[in-house]
Amino acid sequence: MAKTLSVEAPRIDGARLSRTLAELGRVGAYKDEATGLTGVRRLALSAADGQGRRLVIGWFKAAGLKVSVDRIGNVYARRAGADESLAPVMMGSHIDSVPTAGRFDGCLGVLGALEVVRTLDDAGLRTRRPLTVAFFTEEEGCRFGTDMLGSAVATGRIPLEKAYGFRDKDGLSVRDELAKIGFLGTADVRAVKPHAYLECHIEQGPILRRHGADIGVVQGVQAISWREVVFTGKSAHAGTTPMDLRRDAGVAAARLSLELRRMAGSGRFGAQMRATVGSVLLGPGMVNVVAGTARCTVDLRNPADAKMAAVERHLDAFLKKVGREEGVKVSWRQTAKTPHVPFDAGVQTVIADAAARLGLSAEPILSGAGHDAQEWSRLCPTAMVFVPGEYDGISHNPREFSTPKQCADGVNVLLAAALALAERA
Ligand code: GLV
Ligand code: MN
Ligand code: MN
């Protein structure tokens, strides 16, 4: 029978963690033309995602974890506690990626949690509460348009049937694609209510590195608003249609992009306002045809809900104006929207204490990116551990890189925090 926990947490095996991250990083690897680097392309519910999922589940099973898959394809792997009547401490993140990813975003949280389990096994330690390691479907939102999809379903924000109906750009549905890769599970999506939720993640920005901090104790996640905006004008001959007779959807899209940059830089919505048009699809998209349609994405981020509401009102007014001035019809739909989410102060203290005990410098930080943790924070006390990244923390890019030491520090903090929480009644 394994020992129960001693006060001093063991240390993780950083080399094993790096090897495991590298191995998962080979699934969906592609040669990136822009950087010349090898990146990761593992869109949610693609064949590569299926392969990555099976690889990670194999590791879970080899570590003796009991694996279940729920009806939205979220994967939970449970390590028994000394008292099985207690709710588990859950550690999770995602392994799906944007099409131009590195190998750390999300994967560090999942494989870090696996490393926590492996370390406890090596040390022969059994926690009082069970531990659950989890990864969630379509965190990125790149394929089916809505981010944090699996964790939003598991925590009740998005109904399962609605999520099943989301489609990718080729019209393929979440439900069918789950079935295709063999991850249309049977476990109840609302089955898990953890005692606490922890997520270790790369910062994906420059702050910790610039401040020389080893660890970020994440205070919360800023508000996110995504829209799909469609401008419909009139396609016409590029050589013969006078400029003043055009209803050019491409020009409307270009004006949207410029306006978002102007608006974000104006200071009116706070210094941390971020606004991006990340995708514009022009139809018919030909050199000699004025664009009749433009389908654009809009990504807005702001730490303050009131400022987010103000920027959305500003955008509404701008869309009306550009429609009028360019003679195009404007329609839009909200594809994702989450408020500013503050994390639990008690769990932040547990993380900060864990870092201090490990002799690591830690500072509070607000997350610029969205995370599964923001969904779980509705169900249970939640906070995140951030790890700095090299090259100004670039992410959603194959250049994304955190050193083995940075990753190991983050996962040692995850381990110590999980142990502290798992011993609590
Ligand atoms: C998740 O990667 C996000 O878009 O914030
Ligand atoms: Mn992520
Ligand atoms: Mn991401």
PDB file of C-alpha atoms and ligand atoms in Angstrom, residues 94 96-98 105-106 139-140 201 204 369-371 395-396 400, ligand 3:
ATOM      1  CA  HIS A  94      -6.135  20.955 -23.968  1.00  0.00           C
ATOM      2  CA  ASP A  96      -5.939  20.607 -29.724  1.00  0.00           C
ATOM      3  CA  SER A  97      -4.006  23.395 -31.442  1.00  0.00           C
ATOM      4  CA  VAL A  98      -4.308  26.346 -33.797  1.00  0.00           C
ATOM      5  CA  ASP A 105       0.072  25.666 -25.614  1.00  0.00           C
ATOM      6  CA  GLY A 106      -2.302  23.443 -23.634  1.00  0.00           C
ATOM      7  CA  GLU A 139     -10.272  24.780 -26.558  1.00  0.00           C
ATOM      8  CA  GLU A 140      -8.884  26.809 -29.427  1.00  0.00           C
ATOM      9  CA  HIS A 201      -0.022  26.934 -19.046  1.00  0.00           C
ATOM     10  CA  GLN A 204       1.776  33.340 -24.255  1.00  0.00           C
ATOM     11  CA  ALA A 369      -5.589  34.369 -23.519  1.00  0.00           C
ATOM     12  CA  GLY A 370      -8.687  32.301 -22.880  1.00  0.00           C
ATOM     13  CA  HIS A 371      -8.359  29.018 -20.970  1.00  0.00           C
ATOM     14  CA  SER A 395       2.529  31.753 -29.111  1.00  0.00           C
ATOM     15  CA  HIS A 396       0.120  30.468 -31.770  1.00  0.00           C
ATOM     16  CA  GLU A 400       6.631  29.281 -29.218  1.00  0.00           C
TER      17      GLU A 400
HETATM   18 MN    MN B   3      -4.091  28.601 -27.835  1.00  0.00          MN
END
